[in-house]
Amino acid sequence: MEISTRAFEHNYRLLTSTLVDRGDEPGLPVELLAIVKADAYGHGLRLCAPAAVRAGARWLGVTSVEEGVAARSACSGETGSPGTDSPEILVISGVFPGQGAAVIEHRLTAVVWDAWQLDELEVAARAVGCDAGSVAVHLELDTGMNRQGVAAADLKEILARFDAESPLRMDGLMTHLYAADESDGVATHEQFERLEEAVRLVHAAAGRQPIWLHVGNSAAVLAGEVPLALQRLCSDFGMKPLMRPGLALYGLAPEFSPDEPERVGALRNQLQPVLAWKTRVASVREVSAGQAVGYNGTFVATEPMRLALLAVGYADGLKRALSNRGSVLVRGERAPIVGRISMDQTMVDVTGIAGIQPGDEVVLLGRQGGEWIAAEEHAALAGTISWEIFTSITERVERRFVLNG
Ligand SMILES: *Cc1c(COP(=O)(O)O)cnc(C)c1O
């Protein structure tokens, strides 16, 4: 896998510029927290986390404490890039019992919503002598996704936990939008109403006020309504607006339904794919009409054919659902996958393509010549989404830095 960190930086700056160029709006411009969970959507955390910081990200988002520790290490001085050592790292899916100490040691910012999570972090903070209000956390508000976050009914009780003695400091509030890709915006509008009520409650509570308010994913950043609503809400309550794109940083725009907001199309075309996934031809063979190919002979040659064996299979993350359906690029042309994709090997039909040799480069995702295969294509064939295509590519596939993607 070839990773263009330059494309990643371009995408970060492009998204930022869409949020800054809104001169006459009140309030502070929206900042971006770069989501680098799941090994940077399969693109390699070690490459992408420092790239996000170089592009200007003050915040990175990971799912777990383990990923947070890895992100901290990826951004530490050992990358050799000065100034990439101190992003804030948000752990978005909660902490497990026993992980409080690691959160504090690695200066991670935990997202919290359950009382026991506060207990865990407080005990760990006191154990190492942290002062009152010295450990920052972000409180997640459930505004309708019902996955995680404090429900409105429990908010007062949780807020009371942030008293003057607590070592914890509520530095941020967040919620997650569950339908930002639905262009009617109905669900998002309802979520914003609940968010505003919750923010009002927090604001009314005594004590220190949170600094950050963050919502939204790539769809919300690209569609453009949410940044404005967030900016307004933040300006009303004196908070700093932050949004959390993932997919778009890797060069893809999510699909919207039922139709795409006008602004998205132009941005989609300016995003640059960060990864190219390649393999090689391992061997070439001729088969005659009637010969069956691969496990269970699901493909039968209809005429004399030339097939190329590729060094890639479902153990690398090539979806088995692409058997007899997907295609690859070789010598700038499309070659259809024939027969079942095996664990480590795949056959493609190269009958019409001249001069195929063992060792030839084969593109699974990316560009070759004038042809192009996007993660969306694999997703459509495999009945899934691009996020899953990216994160399915396994560790066996080496992530290699390239200067130009
Ligand atoms: C993964 C995630 C995101 C990013 O979503 P994309 O659709 O990839 O932009 C944002 N916020 C939270 C809480 C997430 O879990």
Coordinates of C-alpha atoms and ligand atoms in Angstrom, one line a residue, residues 33 35 37 41 63 92-93 140 147-148 174-177 215-220 243-250 254 387, ligand 1:
L33 CA -10.0 17.2 14.8
I35 CA -9.9 11.2 13.1
K37 CA -8.8 5.7 14.6
Y41 CA -8.6 4.0 8.6
T63 CA -11.1 5.1 19.5
I92 CA -13.7 8.8 21.6
S93 CA -15.1 5.3 22.6
E140 CA -20.4 13.3 25.4
R147 CA -25.0 4.6 21.3
Q148 CA -23.1 6.5 24.0
M174 CA -19.5 16.7 22.2
T175 CA -22.2 14.8 20.5
H176 CA -22.3 12.6 17.5
L177 CA -24.6 13.1 14.5
V215 CA -20.0 17.5 16.5
G216 CA -20.0 15.9 13.2
N217 CA -18.1 13.8 10.7
S218 CA -17.0 14.2 7.1
A219 CA -20.6 14.4 5.8
A220 CA -21.3 17.2 8.2
M243 CA -15.5 19.1 14.0
R244 CA -14.3 15.5 13.5
P245 CA -13.8 14.4 9.9
G246 CA -12.3 11.0 9.1
L247 CA -13.1 9.6 5.7
A248 CA -12.7 12.9 3.8
L249 CA -9.1 13.2 5.1
Y250 CA -8.4 9.9 3.3
P254 CA -19.4 10.0 1.8
W387 CA -14.9 2.8 5.6
Ligands
LIG1 C1 -15.4 7.8 13.2 C2 -16.0 9.0 13.8 C3 -16.0 10.2 13.2 C4 -15.5 10.3 11.7 O1 -16.5 9.9 10.8 P1 -16.3 10.0 9.2 O2 -17.6 9.6 8.7 O3 -15.2 9.0 8.8 O4 -15.9 11.3 8.9 C5 -16.4 11.3 13.8 N1 -16.8 11.3 15.1 C6 -16.9 10.1 15.8 C7 -17.4 10.1 17.2 C8 -16.5 8.9 15.2 O5 -16.6 7.8 15.8

